[in-house]
Short mmCIF file of C-alpha atoms in Angstrom, two decimals:
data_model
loop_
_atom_site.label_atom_id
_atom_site.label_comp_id
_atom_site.label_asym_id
_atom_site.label_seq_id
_atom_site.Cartn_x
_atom_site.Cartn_y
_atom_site.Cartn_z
CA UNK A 1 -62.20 20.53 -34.56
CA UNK A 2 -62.45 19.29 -38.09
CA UNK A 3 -60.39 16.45 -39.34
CA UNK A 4 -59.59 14.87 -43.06
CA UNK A 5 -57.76 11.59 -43.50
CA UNK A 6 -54.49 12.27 -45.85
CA UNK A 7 -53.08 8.90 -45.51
CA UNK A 8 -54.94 5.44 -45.37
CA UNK A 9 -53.47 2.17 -44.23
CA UNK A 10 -52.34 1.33 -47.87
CA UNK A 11 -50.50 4.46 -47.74
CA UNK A 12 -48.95 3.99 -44.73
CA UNK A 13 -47.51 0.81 -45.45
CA UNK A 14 -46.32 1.54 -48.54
CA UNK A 15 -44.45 4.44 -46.95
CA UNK A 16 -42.58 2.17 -44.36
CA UNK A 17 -41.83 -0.31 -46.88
CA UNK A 18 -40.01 2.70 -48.77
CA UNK A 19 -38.28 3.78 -45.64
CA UNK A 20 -37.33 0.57 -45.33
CA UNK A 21 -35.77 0.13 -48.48
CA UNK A 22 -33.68 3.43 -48.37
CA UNK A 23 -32.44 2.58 -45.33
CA UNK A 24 -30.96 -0.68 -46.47
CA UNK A 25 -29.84 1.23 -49.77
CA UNK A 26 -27.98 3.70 -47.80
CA UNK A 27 -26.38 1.63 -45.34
CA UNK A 28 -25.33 -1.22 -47.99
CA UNK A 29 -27.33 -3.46 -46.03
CA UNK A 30 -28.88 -4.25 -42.64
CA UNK A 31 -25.02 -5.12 -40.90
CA UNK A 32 -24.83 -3.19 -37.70
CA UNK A 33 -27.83 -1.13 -37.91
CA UNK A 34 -30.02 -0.40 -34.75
CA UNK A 35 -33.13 0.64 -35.19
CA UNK A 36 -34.27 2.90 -31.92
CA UNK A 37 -38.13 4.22 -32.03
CA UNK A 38 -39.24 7.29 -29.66
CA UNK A 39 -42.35 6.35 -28.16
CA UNK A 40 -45.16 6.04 -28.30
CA UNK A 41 -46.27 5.52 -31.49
CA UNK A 42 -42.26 5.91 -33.02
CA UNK A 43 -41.83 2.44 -31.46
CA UNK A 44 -44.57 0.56 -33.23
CA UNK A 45 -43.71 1.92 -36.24
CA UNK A 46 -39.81 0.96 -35.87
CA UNK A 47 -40.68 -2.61 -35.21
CA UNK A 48 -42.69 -2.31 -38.30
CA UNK A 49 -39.48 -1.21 -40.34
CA UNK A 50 -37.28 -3.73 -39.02
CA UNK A 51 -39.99 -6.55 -39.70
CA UNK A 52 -39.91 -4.62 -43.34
CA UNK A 53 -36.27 -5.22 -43.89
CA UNK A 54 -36.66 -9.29 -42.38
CA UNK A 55 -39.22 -9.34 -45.09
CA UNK A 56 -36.24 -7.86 -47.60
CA UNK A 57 -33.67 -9.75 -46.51
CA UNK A 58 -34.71 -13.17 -45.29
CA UNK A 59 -32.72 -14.50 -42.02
CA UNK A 60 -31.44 -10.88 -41.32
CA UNK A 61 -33.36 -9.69 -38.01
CA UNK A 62 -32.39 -5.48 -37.25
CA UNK A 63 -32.24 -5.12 -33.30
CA UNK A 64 -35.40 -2.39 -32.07
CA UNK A 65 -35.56 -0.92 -29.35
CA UNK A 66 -37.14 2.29 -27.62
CA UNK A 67 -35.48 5.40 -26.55
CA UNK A 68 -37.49 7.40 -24.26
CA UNK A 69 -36.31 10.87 -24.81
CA UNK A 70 -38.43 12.69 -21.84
CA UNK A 71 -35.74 13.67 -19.23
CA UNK A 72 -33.86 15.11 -21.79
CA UNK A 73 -36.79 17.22 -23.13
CA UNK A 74 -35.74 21.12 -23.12
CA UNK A 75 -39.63 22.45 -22.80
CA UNK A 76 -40.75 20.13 -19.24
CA UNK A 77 -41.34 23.45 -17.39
CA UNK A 78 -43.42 24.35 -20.10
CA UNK A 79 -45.39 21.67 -21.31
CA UNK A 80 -47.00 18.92 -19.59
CA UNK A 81 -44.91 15.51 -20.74
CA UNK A 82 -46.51 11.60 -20.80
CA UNK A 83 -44.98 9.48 -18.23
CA UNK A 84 -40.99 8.68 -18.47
CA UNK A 85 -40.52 4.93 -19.58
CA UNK A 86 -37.40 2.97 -19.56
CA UNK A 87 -35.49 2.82 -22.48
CA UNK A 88 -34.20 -0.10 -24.00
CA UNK A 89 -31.48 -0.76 -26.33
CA UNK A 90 -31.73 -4.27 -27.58
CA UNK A 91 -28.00 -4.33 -28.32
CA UNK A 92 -25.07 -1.74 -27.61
CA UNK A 93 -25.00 1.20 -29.88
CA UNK A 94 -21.20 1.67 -30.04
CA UNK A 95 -20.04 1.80 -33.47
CA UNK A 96 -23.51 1.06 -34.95
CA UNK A 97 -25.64 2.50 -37.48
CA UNK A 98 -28.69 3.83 -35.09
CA UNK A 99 -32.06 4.61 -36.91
CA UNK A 100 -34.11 7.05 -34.64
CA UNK A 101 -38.10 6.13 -35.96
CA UNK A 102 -40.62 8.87 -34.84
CA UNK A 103 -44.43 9.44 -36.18
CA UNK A 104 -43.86 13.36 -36.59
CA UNK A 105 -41.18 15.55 -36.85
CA UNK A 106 -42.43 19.26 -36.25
CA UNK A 107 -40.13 20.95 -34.23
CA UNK A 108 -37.02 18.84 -34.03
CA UNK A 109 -36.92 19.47 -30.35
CA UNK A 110 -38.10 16.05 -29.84
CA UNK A 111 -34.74 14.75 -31.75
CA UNK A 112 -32.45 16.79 -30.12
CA UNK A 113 -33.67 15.28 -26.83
CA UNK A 114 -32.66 12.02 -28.71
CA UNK A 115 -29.50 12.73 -29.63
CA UNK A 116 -28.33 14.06 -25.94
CA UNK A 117 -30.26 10.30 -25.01
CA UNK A 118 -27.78 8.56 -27.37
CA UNK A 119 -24.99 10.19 -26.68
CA UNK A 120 -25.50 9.23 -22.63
CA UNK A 121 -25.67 5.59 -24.05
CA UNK A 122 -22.83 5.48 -26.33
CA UNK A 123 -21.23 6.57 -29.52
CA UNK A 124 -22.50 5.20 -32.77
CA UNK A 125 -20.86 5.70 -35.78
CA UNK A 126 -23.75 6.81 -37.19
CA UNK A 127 -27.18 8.23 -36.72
CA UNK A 128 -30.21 8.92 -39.14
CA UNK A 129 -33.27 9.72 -38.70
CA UNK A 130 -36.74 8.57 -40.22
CA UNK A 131 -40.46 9.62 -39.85
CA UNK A 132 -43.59 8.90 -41.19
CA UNK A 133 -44.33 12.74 -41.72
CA UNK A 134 -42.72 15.24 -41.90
CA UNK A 135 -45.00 18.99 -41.41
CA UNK A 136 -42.30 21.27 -41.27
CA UNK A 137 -41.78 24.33 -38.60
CA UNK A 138 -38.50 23.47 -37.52
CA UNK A 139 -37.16 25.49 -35.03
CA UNK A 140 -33.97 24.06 -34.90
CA UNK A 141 -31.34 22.94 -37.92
CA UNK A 142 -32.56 19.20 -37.89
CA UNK A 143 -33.82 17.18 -40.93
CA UNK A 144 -35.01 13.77 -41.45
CA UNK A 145 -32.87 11.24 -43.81
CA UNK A 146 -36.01 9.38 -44.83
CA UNK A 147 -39.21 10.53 -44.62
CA UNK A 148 -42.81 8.81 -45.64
CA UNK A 149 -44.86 11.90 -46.15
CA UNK A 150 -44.24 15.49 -46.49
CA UNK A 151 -47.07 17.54 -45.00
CA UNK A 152 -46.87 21.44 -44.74
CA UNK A 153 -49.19 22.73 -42.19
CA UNK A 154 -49.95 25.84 -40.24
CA UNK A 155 -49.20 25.98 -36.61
CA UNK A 156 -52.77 25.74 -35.77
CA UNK A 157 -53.36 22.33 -37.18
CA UNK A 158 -52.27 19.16 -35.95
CA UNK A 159 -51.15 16.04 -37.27
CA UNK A 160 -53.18 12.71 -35.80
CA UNK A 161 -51.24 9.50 -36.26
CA UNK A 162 -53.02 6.36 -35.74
CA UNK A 163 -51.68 3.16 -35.96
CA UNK A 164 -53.48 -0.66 -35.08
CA UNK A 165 -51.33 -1.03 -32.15
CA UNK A 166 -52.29 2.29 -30.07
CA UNK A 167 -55.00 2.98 -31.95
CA UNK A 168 -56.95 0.37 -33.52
CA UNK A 169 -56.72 1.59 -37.29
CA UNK A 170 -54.39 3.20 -39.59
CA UNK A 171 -54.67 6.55 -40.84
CA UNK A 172 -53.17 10.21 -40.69
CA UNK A 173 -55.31 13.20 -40.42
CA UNK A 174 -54.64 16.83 -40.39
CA UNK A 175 -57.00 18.40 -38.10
CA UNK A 176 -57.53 22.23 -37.04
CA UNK A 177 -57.84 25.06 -39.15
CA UNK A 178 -58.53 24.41 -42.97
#
């Protein structure tokens, strides 16, 4: 299957570092904001955000945490899942600002498995939604509040995120049919 790099590490960051930025802008600041990554890779790049906005605003550390969304999956008869971790919430969610962080957003099946998650764990007063790329195909009515790249795809390519952590470089490729 071929594959072409659309976003370098350069790109990358400088995608966070906007996501960052708009999320400070829109919530007048980083006061009672919880930023919540799905895993795997939604994780890493949440911790990377909320080191982005320490970076912003010096002394001001954003609570991460992970929210493993695969119990509440609607397609596990269907499609083989990873392994069910723990999730943890660094800090109740009650009356916070919660910042869901995921790689891609296809779907939005893999939100709405999020949002049942949250709502088991509490009741923010707020939650948004950011990803790294966006590719469209949405079969239900769910859209991202901050988004680093828009990518339109067919349904027969895929999106490959890599990031240092998992991976051991940076980079988004499209693979598939091109």
């Amino acid at each position: 299957m071929a594959a072409r790099t659309v976003l370098q590490a350069t790109d990358i960051q400088r995608a966070l570092t906007r996501i960052a930025h708009e999320i400070l802008e829109s919530n007048r600041g980083a006061s009672d904001l919880v930023i919540l990554g799905i895993p795997t890779r939604g994780v890493e790049l949440a911790r990377r955000i909320a080191n982005i906005i320490s970076s912003i605003e010096p002394g001001v550390e954003v609570p991460v945490g992970a929210l493993d969304v695969t119990m509440y999956r609607d397609d596990l008869s269907d499609n083989p899942t990873r392994t069910s971790t723990p999730s943890h919430l660094p800090v109740g969610i009650d009356d916070s600002t919660v910042v869901l962080v995921d790689d891609v957003l296809y779907s939005g099946r893999t939100v709405r498995a999020a949002l049942d998650a949250i709502t088991d764990m509490g009741r923010p007063r707020a939650v948004r939604l950011a990803v790294l790329v966006d590719r469209g195909h949405r079969e239900l009515p769910i859209r991202a509040d901050y988004v680093g790249k828009n990518l339109p795809t067919s349904h027969a390519e895929r999106i490959n995120v890599h990031l240092i952590e998992t991976d051991g470089e940076d980079l988004i490729e499209i693979a598939g049919e091109m």
